[in-house]
Amino acid sequence: MSLQLVQANFKAKDDVALGGFWAAALGWDVSSEGPGVTNLQPAGFTWPDPNGFYLDFVAVPDPETVTYRVHLDLATTSQAHQAELVARLTELGATPADVGQGDVPWEVLADPEGNLFCVLEPRELYRDTGQIAAVVVDCADPRAMARFWGEATSWTVHEVDDEHARLRSAGGVGPFLEFLRIPPGGTPVANRVHLDLIPDPIETQKAEVARLRTLGAASADVGQGEVPWQVLADPEGNQFCVLGRA
């Protein structure tokens, strides 16, 4: 029995348009499980391959009322590749963003709906992650987040200190999950981007949810109604979903 981190889920005004931007940005395949949902997967992967990582875009009435505590870091292989990628993303509709980063070697951009992301300078650490180097979560206590998410997913903790924590799947595939300390930002609210986990086997959803509660997760109501997935929040209030059989 285990939980696998399988995707990042974006709330979107227009799931088709936003999904199209990211599909073009990453060179990924596009599908849809139903109206208002656009699914992206790397070429050659079929959901829910544990070696893959996926993106979902779900249309919601007002995504602008939420916060930006989760973002993607994109990997590059050279300075020329970084410059080319930034130029191509700009042509696709991305815009430069200033989050107070100052003079840094990475580029901060926003997608067409304002979701922040970074195009990193080449780093040896991310040479085998694929296009997405890391999913980065802002938090108050990286050590606590590493403990919770490491036990929740059985991912390996590669680095942890008071400012930053880094985890990756035990198989060493796909993006890293990273936690970055920022000053407290008030009462947690619904995130614009959240993580989805899938139990293996899928029938263990109820048991896995119970296990997560013992680790410090709590139930979360984001207006989901009667759905096959369970919405929880980690100890800092970041919502995530434990998927079930539809």
JSON list of C-alpha atoms in Angstrom, two decimals:
[
{"chain": "A", "resi": 1, "resn": "MET", "atom": "CA", "xyz": [0.00, 0.00, 0.00]},
{"chain": "A", "resi": 2, "resn": "SER", "atom": "CA", "xyz": [1.43, 3.38, -1.00]},
{"chain": "A", "resi": 3, "resn": "LEU", "atom": "CA", "xyz": [0.65, 6.86, -2.29]},
{"chain": "A", "resi": 4, "resn": "GLN", "atom": "CA", "xyz": [2.17, 8.24, -5.47]},
{"chain": "A", "resi": 5, "resn": "LEU", "atom": "CA", "xyz": [2.39, 11.94, -6.26]},
{"chain": "A", "resi": 6, "resn": "VAL", "atom": "CA", "xyz": [1.11, 11.96, -9.83]},
{"chain": "A", "resi": 7, "resn": "GLN", "atom": "CA", "xyz": [0.17, 15.46, -10.89]},
{"chain": "A", "resi": 8, "resn": "ALA", "atom": "CA", "xyz": [-0.21, 19.16, -10.29]},
{"chain": "A", "resi": 9, "resn": "ASN", "atom": "CA", "xyz": [-3.76, 20.44, -10.73]},
{"chain": "A", "resi": 10, "resn": "PHE", "atom": "CA", "xyz": [-4.36, 24.04, -11.90]},
{"chain": "A", "resi": 11, "resn": "LYS", "atom": "CA", "xyz": [-7.58, 26.00, -11.45]},
{"chain": "A", "resi": 12, "resn": "ALA", "atom": "CA", "xyz": [-8.22, 27.85, -14.70]},
{"chain": "A", "resi": 13, "resn": "LYS", "atom": "CA", "xyz": [-10.55, 30.38, -16.25]},
{"chain": "A", "resi": 14, "resn": "ASP", "atom": "CA", "xyz": [-10.14, 28.59, -19.59]},
{"chain": "A", "resi": 15, "resn": "ASP", "atom": "CA", "xyz": [-8.77, 25.08, -19.18]},
{"chain": "A", "resi": 16, "resn": "VAL", "atom": "CA", "xyz": [-8.40, 24.53, -22.93]},
{"chain": "A", "resi": 17, "resn": "ALA", "atom": "CA", "xyz": [-6.40, 27.70, -23.53]},
{"chain": "A", "resi": 18, "resn": "LEU", "atom": "CA", "xyz": [-4.22, 27.34, -20.43]},
{"chain": "A", "resi": 19, "resn": "GLY", "atom": "CA", "xyz": [-3.67, 23.65, -21.09]},
{"chain": "A", "resi": 20, "resn": "GLY", "atom": "CA", "xyz": [-2.74, 24.52, -24.66]},
{"chain": "A", "resi": 21, "resn": "PHE", "atom": "CA", "xyz": [-0.11, 26.98, -23.46]},
{"chain": "A", "resi": 22, "resn": "TRP", "atom": "CA", "xyz": [1.51, 24.42, -21.20]},
{"chain": "A", "resi": 23, "resn": "ALA", "atom": "CA", "xyz": [1.28, 21.65, -23.79]},
{"chain": "A", "resi": 24, "resn": "ALA", "atom": "CA", "xyz": [3.15, 23.85, -26.26]},
{"chain": "A", "resi": 25, "resn": "ALA", "atom": "CA", "xyz": [5.60, 24.96, -23.56]},
{"chain": "A", "resi": 26, "resn": "LEU", "atom": "CA", "xyz": [6.48, 21.40, -22.54]},
{"chain": "A", "resi": 27, "resn": "GLY", "atom": "CA", "xyz": [5.82, 19.53, -25.78]},
{"chain": "A", "resi": 28, "resn": "TRP", "atom": "CA", "xyz": [3.35, 17.26, -23.96]},
{"chain": "A", "resi": 29, "resn": "ASP", "atom": "CA", "xyz": [0.27, 15.43, -25.22]},
{"chain": "A", "resi": 30, "resn": "VAL", "atom": "CA", "xyz": [-3.23, 16.77, -24.56]},
{"chain": "A", "resi": 31, "resn": "SER", "atom": "CA", "xyz": [-6.40, 14.86, -23.68]},
{"chain": "A", "resi": 32, "resn": "SER", "atom": "CA", "xyz": [-9.61, 15.49, -21.77]},
{"chain": "A", "resi": 33, "resn": "GLU", "atom": "CA", "xyz": [-11.51, 13.35, -19.31]},
{"chain": "A", "resi": 34, "resn": "GLY", "atom": "CA", "xyz": [-14.60, 15.54, -19.67]},
{"chain": "A", "resi": 35, "resn": "PRO", "atom": "CA", "xyz": [-15.93, 19.08, -20.16]},
{"chain": "A", "resi": 36, "resn": "GLY", "atom": "CA", "xyz": [-13.96, 21.70, -18.28]},
{"chain": "A", "resi": 37, "resn": "VAL", "atom": "CA", "xyz": [-10.91, 19.45, -17.77]},
{"chain": "A", "resi": 38, "resn": "THR", "atom": "CA", "xyz": [-7.75, 19.41, -19.88]},
{"chain": "A", "resi": 39, "resn": "ASN", "atom": "CA", "xyz": [-5.13, 16.75, -19.13]},
{"chain": "A", "resi": 40, "resn": "LEU", "atom": "CA", "xyz": [-1.46, 16.87, -20.10]},
{"chain": "A", "resi": 41, "resn": "GLN", "atom": "CA", "xyz": [0.98, 13.98, -20.10]},
{"chain": "A", "resi": 42, "resn": "PRO", "atom": "CA", "xyz": [4.57, 13.57, -21.32]},
{"chain": "A", "resi": 43, "resn": "ALA", "atom": "CA", "xyz": [4.85, 11.82, -24.68]},
{"chain": "A", "resi": 44, "resn": "GLY", "atom": "CA", "xyz": [5.09, 8.07, -24.22]},
{"chain": "A", "resi": 45, "resn": "PHE", "atom": "CA", "xyz": [3.43, 7.96, -20.81]},
{"chain": "A", "resi": 46, "resn": "THR", "atom": "CA", "xyz": [-0.02, 6.64, -20.04]},
{"chain": "A", "resi": 47, "resn": "TRP", "atom": "CA", "xyz": [-1.86, 7.60, -16.87]},
{"chain": "A", "resi": 48, "resn": "PRO", "atom": "CA", "xyz": [-1.10, 6.61, -14.14]},
{"chain": "A", "resi": 49, "resn": "ASP", "atom": "CA", "xyz": [2.41, 5.40, -14.95]},
{"chain": "A", "resi": 50, "resn": "PRO", "atom": "CA", "xyz": [4.34, 5.81, -11.65]},
{"chain": "A", "resi": 51, "resn": "ASN", "atom": "CA", "xyz": [7.36, 7.06, -13.63]},
{"chain": "A", "resi": 52, "resn": "GLY", "atom": "CA", "xyz": [5.34, 9.88, -15.13]},
{"chain": "A", "resi": 53, "resn": "PHE", "atom": "CA", "xyz": [4.17, 13.24, -13.82]},
{"chain": "A", "resi": 54, "resn": "TYR", "atom": "CA", "xyz": [1.08, 14.93, -15.22]},
{"chain": "A", "resi": 55, "resn": "LEU", "atom": "CA", "xyz": [-0.71, 18.29, -15.28]},
{"chain": "A", "resi": 56, "resn": "ASP", "atom": "CA", "xyz": [-4.46, 18.87, -15.05]},
{"chain": "A", "resi": 57, "resn": "PHE", "atom": "CA", "xyz": [-6.30, 22.12, -15.81]},
{"chain": "A", "resi": 58, "resn": "VAL", "atom": "CA", "xyz": [-9.80, 22.42, -14.39]},
{"chain": "A", "resi": 59, "resn": "ALA", "atom": "CA", "xyz": [-12.18, 25.27, -15.22]},
{"chain": "A", "resi": 60, "resn": "VAL", "atom": "CA", "xyz": [-13.51, 27.09, -12.15]},
{"chain": "A", "resi": 61, "resn": "PRO", "atom": "CA", "xyz": [-15.66, 30.27, -11.93]},
{"chain": "A", "resi": 62, "resn": "ASP", "atom": "CA", "xyz": [-13.12, 32.58, -10.30]},
{"chain": "A", "resi": 63, "resn": "PRO", "atom": "CA", "xyz": [-9.55, 31.28, -9.97]},
{"chain": "A", "resi": 64, "resn": "GLU", "atom": "CA", "xyz": [-8.23, 34.76, -9.19]},
{"chain": "A", "resi": 65, "resn": "THR", "atom": "CA", "xyz": [-9.54, 34.59, -5.60]},
{"chain": "A", "resi": 66, "resn": "VAL", "atom": "CA", "xyz": [-6.84, 32.09, -4.64]},
{"chain": "A", "resi": 67, "resn": "THR", "atom": "CA", "xyz": [-3.14, 32.32, -3.82]},
{"chain": "A", "resi": 68, "resn": "TYR", "atom": "CA", "xyz": [0.08, 31.31, -5.54]},
{"chain": "A", "resi": 69, "resn": "ARG", "atom": "CA", "xyz": [1.92, 29.15, -3.00]},
{"chain": "A", "resi": 70, "resn": "VAL", "atom": "CA", "xyz": [2.77, 26.41, -5.51]},
{"chain": "A", "resi": 71, "resn": "HIS", "atom": "CA", "xyz": [4.78, 26.92, -8.69]},
{"chain": "A", "resi": 72, "resn": "LEU", "atom": "CA", "xyz": [6.75, 24.93, -11.25]},
{"chain": "A", "resi": 73, "resn": "ASP", "atom": "CA", "xyz": [10.48, 25.19, -11.98]},
{"chain": "A", "resi": 74, "resn": "LEU", "atom": "CA", "xyz": [11.47, 24.29, -15.54]},
{"chain": "A", "resi": 75, "resn": "ALA", "atom": "CA", "xyz": [14.83, 22.67, -16.29]},
{"chain": "A", "resi": 76, "resn": "THR", "atom": "CA", "xyz": [17.30, 23.73, -18.97]},
{"chain": "A", "resi": 77, "resn": "THR", "atom": "CA", "xyz": [20.49, 22.12, -20.25]},
{"chain": "A", "resi": 78, "resn": "SER", "atom": "CA", "xyz": [22.56, 25.22, -21.12]},
{"chain": "A", "resi": 79, "resn": "GLN", "atom": "CA", "xyz": [22.46, 28.99, -20.96]},
{"chain": "A", "resi": 80, "resn": "ALA", "atom": "CA", "xyz": [21.52, 29.03, -24.64]},
{"chain": "A", "resi": 81, "resn": "HIS", "atom": "CA", "xyz": [18.68, 26.60, -23.97]},
{"chain": "A", "resi": 82, "resn": "GLN", "atom": "CA", "xyz": [17.45, 28.79, -21.11]},
{"chain": "A", "resi": 83, "resn": "ALA", "atom": "CA", "xyz": [17.42, 31.89, -23.32]},
{"chain": "A", "resi": 84, "resn": "GLU", "atom": "CA", "xyz": [15.70, 30.02, -26.15]},
{"chain": "A", "resi": 85, "resn": "LEU", "atom": "CA", "xyz": [13.07, 28.62, -23.80]},
{"chain": "A", "resi": 86, "resn": "VAL", "atom": "CA", "xyz": [12.31, 32.01, -22.26]},
{"chain": "A", "resi": 87, "resn": "ALA", "atom": "CA", "xyz": [11.94, 33.51, -25.73]},
{"chain": "A", "resi": 88, "resn": "ARG", "atom": "CA", "xyz": [9.64, 30.72, -26.90]},
{"chain": "A", "resi": 89, "resn": "LEU", "atom": "CA", "xyz": [7.49, 30.91, -23.77]},
{"chain": "A", "resi": 90, "resn": "THR", "atom": "CA", "xyz": [7.18, 34.66, -24.23]},
{"chain": "A", "resi": 91, "resn": "GLU", "atom": "CA", "xyz": [5.99, 34.11, -27.80]},
{"chain": "A", "resi": 92, "resn": "LEU", "atom": "CA", "xyz": [3.40, 31.65, -26.45]},
{"chain": "A", "resi": 93, "resn": "GLY", "atom": "CA", "xyz": [2.00, 34.27, -24.06]},
{"chain": "A", "resi": 94, "resn": "ALA", "atom": "CA", "xyz": [4.15, 34.18, -20.90]},
{"chain": "A", "resi": 95, "resn": "THR", "atom": "CA", "xyz": [5.18, 37.50, -19.35]},
{"chain": "A", "resi": 96, "resn": "PRO", "atom": "CA", "xyz": [8.07, 38.51, -17.05]},
{"chain": "A", "resi": 97, "resn": "ALA", "atom": "CA", "xyz": [7.16, 38.61, -13.35]},
{"chain": "A", "resi": 98, "resn": "ASP", "atom": "CA", "xyz": [8.76, 40.46, -10.46]},
{"chain": "A", "resi": 99, "resn": "VAL", "atom": "CA", "xyz": [8.38, 38.70, -7.11]},
{"chain": "A", "resi": 100, "resn": "GLY", "atom": "CA", "xyz": [11.30, 40.51, -5.54]},
{"chain": "A", "resi": 101, "resn": "GLN", "atom": "CA", "xyz": [13.80, 37.99, -6.84]},
{"chain": "A", "resi": 102, "resn": "GLY", "atom": "CA", "xyz": [16.46, 40.60, -7.59]},
{"chain": "A", "resi": 103, "resn": "ASP", "atom": "CA", "xyz": [19.52, 39.64, -9.63]},
{"chain": "A", "resi": 104, "resn": "VAL", "atom": "CA", "xyz": [19.26, 35.86, -9.96]},
{"chain": "A", "resi": 105, "resn": "PRO", "atom": "CA", "xyz": [20.33, 33.43, -12.71]},
{"chain": "A", "resi": 106, "resn": "TRP", "atom": "CA", "xyz": [16.80, 32.09, -13.24]},
{"chain": "A", "resi": 107, "resn": "GLU", "atom": "CA", "xyz": [13.91, 33.81, -15.01]},
{"chain": "A", "resi": 108, "resn": "VAL", "atom": "CA", "xyz": [10.55, 34.31, -13.30]},
{"chain": "A", "resi": 109, "resn": "LEU", "atom": "CA", "xyz": [7.56, 34.30, -15.66]},
{"chain": "A", "resi": 110, "resn": "ALA", "atom": "CA", "xyz": [3.78, 34.15, -15.45]},
{"chain": "A", "resi": 111, "resn": "ASP", "atom": "CA", "xyz": [1.64, 32.04, -17.75]},
{"chain": "A", "resi": 112, "resn": "PRO", "atom": "CA", "xyz": [-1.36, 33.61, -19.57]},
{"chain": "A", "resi": 113, "resn": "GLU", "atom": "CA", "xyz": [-3.55, 33.28, -16.45]},
{"chain": "A", "resi": 114, "resn": "GLY", "atom": "CA", "xyz": [-0.95, 34.64, -14.07]},
{"chain": "A", "resi": 115, "resn": "ASN", "atom": "CA", "xyz": [0.47, 31.41, -12.62]},
{"chain": "A", "resi": 116, "resn": "LEU", "atom": "CA", "xyz": [4.09, 32.05, -11.69]},
{"chain": "A", "resi": 117, "resn": "PHE", "atom": "CA", "xyz": [6.86, 29.71, -12.77]},
{"chain": "A", "resi": 118, "resn": "CYS", "atom": "CA", "xyz": [10.65, 29.78, -13.09]},
{"chain": "A", "resi": 119, "resn": "VAL", "atom": "CA", "xyz": [12.94, 28.89, -15.98]},
{"chain": "A", "resi": 120, "resn": "LEU", "atom": "CA", "xyz": [16.09, 27.75, -14.22]},
{"chain": "A", "resi": 121, "resn": "GLU", "atom": "CA", "xyz": [19.65, 28.13, -15.36]},
{"chain": "A", "resi": 122, "resn": "PRO", "atom": "CA", "xyz": [21.27, 24.75, -16.11]},
{"chain": "A", "resi": 123, "resn": "ARG", "atom": "CA", "xyz": [21.81, 22.74, -12.93]},
{"chain": "A", "resi": 124, "resn": "GLU", "atom": "CA", "xyz": [23.36, 19.30, -12.73]},
{"chain": "A", "resi": 125, "resn": "LEU", "atom": "CA", "xyz": [20.82, 18.29, -10.07]},
{"chain": "A", "resi": 126, "resn": "TYR", "atom": "CA", "xyz": [17.98, 18.47, -12.58]},
{"chain": "A", "resi": 127, "resn": "ARG", "atom": "CA", "xyz": [19.64, 16.89, -15.60]},
{"chain": "A", "resi": 128, "resn": "ASP", "atom": "CA", "xyz": [17.35, 13.82, -15.55]},
{"chain": "A", "resi": 129, "resn": "THR", "atom": "CA", "xyz": [14.03, 15.25, -14.35]},
{"chain": "A", "resi": 130, "resn": "GLY", "atom": "CA", "xyz": [12.53, 16.04, -17.73]},
{"chain": "A", "resi": 131, "resn": "GLN", "atom": "CA", "xyz": [11.08, 19.45, -18.53]},
{"chain": "A", "resi": 132, "resn": "ILE", "atom": "CA", "xyz": [9.72, 20.03, -15.03]},
{"chain": "A", "resi": 133, "resn": "ALA", "atom": "CA", "xyz": [12.62, 20.21, -12.59]},
{"chain": "A", "resi": 134, "resn": "ALA", "atom": "CA", "xyz": [10.59, 20.73, -9.43]},
{"chain": "A", "resi": 135, "resn": "VAL", "atom": "CA", "xyz": [7.21, 21.49, -7.95]},
{"chain": "A", "resi": 136, "resn": "VAL", "atom": "CA", "xyz": [7.91, 24.19, -5.36]},
{"chain": "A", "resi": 137, "resn": "VAL", "atom": "CA", "xyz": [5.67, 24.91, -2.37]},
{"chain": "A", "resi": 138, "resn": "ASP", "atom": "CA", "xyz": [6.04, 28.03, -0.23]},
{"chain": "A", "resi": 139, "resn": "CYS", "atom": "CA", "xyz": [5.85, 27.21, 3.46]},
{"chain": "A", "resi": 140, "resn": "ALA", "atom": "CA", "xyz": [6.71, 28.39, 6.97]},
{"chain": "A", "resi": 141, "resn": "ASP", "atom": "CA", "xyz": [8.60, 25.27, 8.13]},
{"chain": "A", "resi": 142, "resn": "PRO", "atom": "CA", "xyz": [10.45, 23.22, 5.48]},
{"chain": "A", "resi": 143, "resn": "ARG", "atom": "CA", "xyz": [11.54, 20.63, 8.04]},
{"chain": "A", "resi": 144, "resn": "ALA", "atom": "CA", "xyz": [7.96, 19.91, 9.10]},
{"chain": "A", "resi": 145, "resn": "MET", "atom": "CA", "xyz": [6.79, 19.79, 5.49]},
{"chain": "A", "resi": 146, "resn": "ALA", "atom": "CA", "xyz": [9.56, 17.36, 4.59]},
{"chain": "A", "resi": 147, "resn": "ARG", "atom": "CA", "xyz": [8.53, 15.08, 7.45]},
{"chain": "A", "resi": 148, "resn": "PHE", "atom": "CA", "xyz": [4.85, 15.13, 6.50]},
{"chain": "A", "resi": 149, "resn": "TRP", "atom": "CA", "xyz": [5.26, 14.71, 2.75]},
{"chain": "A", "resi": 150, "resn": "GLY", "atom": "CA", "xyz": [8.09, 12.22, 3.07]},
{"chain": "A", "resi": 151, "resn": "GLU", "atom": "CA", "xyz": [5.94, 9.97, 5.25]},
{"chain": "A", "resi": 152, "resn": "ALA", "atom": "CA", "xyz": [2.85, 10.64, 3.15]},
{"chain": "A", "resi": 153, "resn": "THR", "atom": "CA", "xyz": [4.47, 9.59, -0.13]},
{"chain": "A", "resi": 154, "resn": "SER", "atom": "CA", "xyz": [7.51, 7.53, 0.92]},
{"chain": "A", "resi": 155, "resn": "TRP", "atom": "CA", "xyz": [9.60, 9.88, -1.19]},
{"chain": "A", "resi": 156, "resn": "THR", "atom": "CA", "xyz": [13.25, 10.25, -0.28]},
{"chain": "A", "resi": 157, "resn": "VAL", "atom": "CA", "xyz": [14.36, 13.43, 1.50]},
{"chain": "A", "resi": 158, "resn": "HIS", "atom": "CA", "xyz": [17.50, 14.59, -0.32]},
{"chain": "A", "resi": 159, "resn": "GLU", "atom": "CA", "xyz": [18.10, 17.85, 1.50]},
{"chain": "A", "resi": 160, "resn": "VAL", "atom": "CA", "xyz": [16.50, 19.68, 4.42]},
{"chain": "A", "resi": 161, "resn": "ASP", "atom": "CA", "xyz": [17.35, 22.70, 6.54]},
{"chain": "A", "resi": 162, "resn": "ASP", "atom": "CA", "xyz": [15.52, 25.68, 8.01]},
{"chain": "A", "resi": 163, "resn": "GLU", "atom": "CA", "xyz": [15.16, 27.38, 4.62]},
{"chain": "A", "resi": 164, "resn": "HIS", "atom": "CA", "xyz": [14.56, 24.62, 2.10]},
{"chain": "A", "resi": 165, "resn": "ALA", "atom": "CA", "xyz": [13.67, 20.95, 1.72]},
{"chain": "A", "resi": 166, "resn": "ARG", "atom": "CA", "xyz": [13.92, 18.72, -1.33]},
{"chain": "A", "resi": 167, "resn": "LEU", "atom": "CA", "xyz": [12.29, 15.31, -1.90]},
{"chain": "A", "resi": 168, "resn": "ARG", "atom": "CA", "xyz": [12.10, 12.95, -4.87]},
{"chain": "A", "resi": 169, "resn": "SER", "atom": "CA", "xyz": [10.48, 9.63, -5.66]},
{"chain": "A", "resi": 170, "resn": "ALA", "atom": "CA", "xyz": [12.31, 6.60, -4.33]},
{"chain": "A", "resi": 171, "resn": "GLY", "atom": "CA", "xyz": [12.84, 5.50, -7.93]},
{"chain": "A", "resi": 172, "resn": "GLY", "atom": "CA", "xyz": [14.69, 8.74, -8.74]},
{"chain": "A", "resi": 173, "resn": "VAL", "atom": "CA", "xyz": [12.34, 9.69, -11.59]},
{"chain": "A", "resi": 174, "resn": "GLY", "atom": "CA", "xyz": [10.34, 12.80, -12.41]},
{"chain": "A", "resi": 175, "resn": "PRO", "atom": "CA", "xyz": [10.47, 16.21, -10.75]},
{"chain": "A", "resi": 176, "resn": "PHE", "atom": "CA", "xyz": [11.56, 17.02, -7.22]},
{"chain": "A", "resi": 177, "resn": "LEU", "atom": "CA", "xyz": [9.08, 18.21, -4.60]},
{"chain": "A", "resi": 178, "resn": "GLU", "atom": "CA", "xyz": [10.59, 21.21, -2.84]},
{"chain": "A", "resi": 179, "resn": "PHE", "atom": "CA", "xyz": [9.55, 23.38, 0.11]},
{"chain": "A", "resi": 180, "resn": "LEU", "atom": "CA", "xyz": [10.81, 26.93, 0.37]},
{"chain": "A", "resi": 181, "resn": "ARG", "atom": "CA", "xyz": [10.50, 28.99, 3.55]},
{"chain": "A", "resi": 182, "resn": "ILE", "atom": "CA", "xyz": [8.81, 32.35, 3.20]},
{"chain": "A", "resi": 183, "resn": "PRO", "atom": "CA", "xyz": [7.51, 34.78, 5.86]},
{"chain": "A", "resi": 184, "resn": "PRO", "atom": "CA", "xyz": [4.04, 33.88, 7.22]},
{"chain": "A", "resi": 185, "resn": "GLY", "atom": "CA", "xyz": [1.31, 35.14, 4.91]},
{"chain": "A", "resi": 186, "resn": "GLY", "atom": "CA", "xyz": [-1.81, 35.06, 7.07]},
{"chain": "A", "resi": 187, "resn": "THR", "atom": "CA", "xyz": [-4.69, 32.61, 7.08]},
{"chain": "A", "resi": 188, "resn": "PRO", "atom": "CA", "xyz": [-4.31, 29.82, 4.50]},
{"chain": "A", "resi": 189, "resn": "VAL", "atom": "CA", "xyz": [-6.82, 29.88, 1.67]},
{"chain": "A", "resi": 190, "resn": "ALA", "atom": "CA", "xyz": [-7.44, 27.69, -1.36]},
{"chain": "A", "resi": 191, "resn": "ASN", "atom": "CA", "xyz": [-4.38, 27.38, -3.58]},
{"chain": "A", "resi": 192, "resn": "ARG", "atom": "CA", "xyz": [-4.60, 27.99, -7.30]},
{"chain": "A", "resi": 193, "resn": "VAL", "atom": "CA", "xyz": [-2.40, 24.92, -7.83]},
{"chain": "A", "resi": 194, "resn": "HIS", "atom": "CA", "xyz": [-2.60, 21.76, -5.74]},
{"chain": "A", "resi": 195, "resn": "LEU", "atom": "CA", "xyz": [-1.12, 18.26, -5.77]},
{"chain": "A", "resi": 196, "resn": "ASP", "atom": "CA", "xyz": [-2.95, 15.01, -6.52]},
{"chain": "A", "resi": 197, "resn": "LEU", "atom": "CA", "xyz": [-1.94, 11.65, -5.02]},
{"chain": "A", "resi": 198, "resn": "ILE", "atom": "CA", "xyz": [-3.11, 8.23, -6.14]},
{"chain": "A", "resi": 199, "resn": "PRO", "atom": "CA", "xyz": [-3.21, 5.14, -3.88]},
{"chain": "A", "resi": 200, "resn": "ASP", "atom": "CA", "xyz": [-1.69, 1.88, -5.07]},
{"chain": "A", "resi": 201, "resn": "PRO", "atom": "CA", "xyz": [-3.87, -0.09, -5.19]},
{"chain": "A", "resi": 202, "resn": "ILE", "atom": "CA", "xyz": [-6.70, 2.39, -5.74]},
{"chain": "A", "resi": 203, "resn": "GLU", "atom": "CA", "xyz": [-8.97, 0.46, -3.36]},
{"chain": "A", "resi": 204, "resn": "THR", "atom": "CA", "xyz": [-6.79, 1.54, -0.41]},
{"chain": "A", "resi": 205, "resn": "GLN", "atom": "CA", "xyz": [-7.94, 5.17, -0.66]},
{"chain": "A", "resi": 206, "resn": "LYS", "atom": "CA", "xyz": [-9.89, 5.07, 2.61]},
{"chain": "A", "resi": 207, "resn": "ALA", "atom": "CA", "xyz": [-6.99, 3.50, 4.51]},
{"chain": "A", "resi": 208, "resn": "GLU", "atom": "CA", "xyz": [-4.51, 5.96, 3.04]},
{"chain": "A", "resi": 209, "resn": "VAL", "atom": "CA", "xyz": [-6.70, 8.93, 4.00]},
{"chain": "A", "resi": 210, "resn": "ALA", "atom": "CA", "xyz": [-6.86, 7.59, 7.55]},
{"chain": "A", "resi": 211, "resn": "ARG", "atom": "CA", "xyz": [-3.07, 7.21, 7.59]},
{"chain": "A", "resi": 212, "resn": "LEU", "atom": "CA", "xyz": [-2.62, 10.78, 6.36]},
{"chain": "A", "resi": 213, "resn": "ARG", "atom": "CA", "xyz": [-4.80, 12.04, 9.19]},
{"chain": "A", "resi": 214, "resn": "THR", "atom": "CA", "xyz": [-2.48, 10.39, 11.71]},
{"chain": "A", "resi": 215, "resn": "LEU", "atom": "CA", "xyz": [0.39, 12.32, 10.08]},
{"chain": "A", "resi": 216, "resn": "GLY", "atom": "CA", "xyz": [-1.38, 15.65, 10.55]},
{"chain": "A", "resi": 217, "resn": "ALA", "atom": "CA", "xyz": [-3.61, 16.06, 7.49]},
{"chain": "A", "resi": 218, "resn": "ALA", "atom": "CA", "xyz": [-7.11, 17.47, 7.92]},
{"chain": "A", "resi": 219, "resn": "SER", "atom": "CA", "xyz": [-10.29, 17.38, 5.84]},
{"chain": "A", "resi": 220, "resn": "ALA", "atom": "CA", "xyz": [-10.80, 20.34, 3.52]},
{"chain": "A", "resi": 221, "resn": "ASP", "atom": "CA", "xyz": [-13.99, 21.63, 1.92]},
{"chain": "A", "resi": 222, "resn": "VAL", "atom": "CA", "xyz": [-13.39, 23.52, -1.33]},
{"chain": "A", "resi": 223, "resn": "GLY", "atom": "CA", "xyz": [-16.95, 23.01, -2.57]},
{"chain": "A", "resi": 224, "resn": "GLN", "atom": "CA", "xyz": [-16.15, 19.66, -4.13]},
{"chain": "A", "resi": 225, "resn": "GLY", "atom": "CA", "xyz": [-19.47, 18.03, -3.24]},
{"chain": "A", "resi": 226, "resn": "GLU", "atom": "CA", "xyz": [-19.89, 14.30, -3.87]},
{"chain": "A", "resi": 227, "resn": "VAL", "atom": "CA", "xyz": [-16.73, 13.23, -5.72]},
{"chain": "A", "resi": 228, "resn": "PRO", "atom": "CA", "xyz": [-14.60, 10.08, -5.78]},
{"chain": "A", "resi": 229, "resn": "TRP", "atom": "CA", "xyz": [-11.54, 11.87, -4.46]},
{"chain": "A", "resi": 230, "resn": "GLN", "atom": "CA", "xyz": [-10.83, 13.06, -0.93]},
{"chain": "A", "resi": 231, "resn": "VAL", "atom": "CA", "xyz": [-9.71, 16.65, -0.36]},
{"chain": "A", "resi": 232, "resn": "LEU", "atom": "CA", "xyz": [-7.28, 17.13, 2.52]},
{"chain": "A", "resi": 233, "resn": "ALA", "atom": "CA", "xyz": [-4.95, 19.84, 3.76]},
{"chain": "A", "resi": 234, "resn": "ASP", "atom": "CA", "xyz": [-1.40, 19.34, 4.97]},
{"chain": "A", "resi": 235, "resn": "PRO", "atom": "CA", "xyz": [-0.29, 20.76, 8.35]},
{"chain": "A", "resi": 236, "resn": "GLU", "atom": "CA", "xyz": [0.22, 24.22, 6.80]},
{"chain": "A", "resi": 237, "resn": "GLY", "atom": "CA", "xyz": [-3.15, 24.27, 5.07]},
{"chain": "A", "resi": 238, "resn": "ASN", "atom": "CA", "xyz": [-2.10, 23.36, 1.53]},
{"chain": "A", "resi": 239, "resn": "GLN", "atom": "CA", "xyz": [-4.96, 21.46, -0.06]},
{"chain": "A", "resi": 240, "resn": "PHE", "atom": "CA", "xyz": [-4.29, 18.21, -1.93]},
{"chain": "A", "resi": 241, "resn": "CYS", "atom": "CA", "xyz": [-6.41, 15.36, -3.25]},
{"chain": "A", "resi": 242, "resn": "VAL", "atom": "CA", "xyz": [-6.24, 11.62, -2.71]},
{"chain": "A", "resi": 243, "resn": "LEU", "atom": "CA", "xyz": [-7.76, 10.16, -5.85]},
{"chain": "A", "resi": 244, "resn": "GLY", "atom": "CA", "xyz": [-10.22, 7.26, -5.91]},
{"chain": "A", "resi": 245, "resn": "ARG", "atom": "CA", "xyz": [-11.95, 5.10, -8.46]},
{"chain": "A", "resi": 246, "resn": "ALA", "atom": "CA", "xyz": [-14.38, 7.14, -10.57]}
]
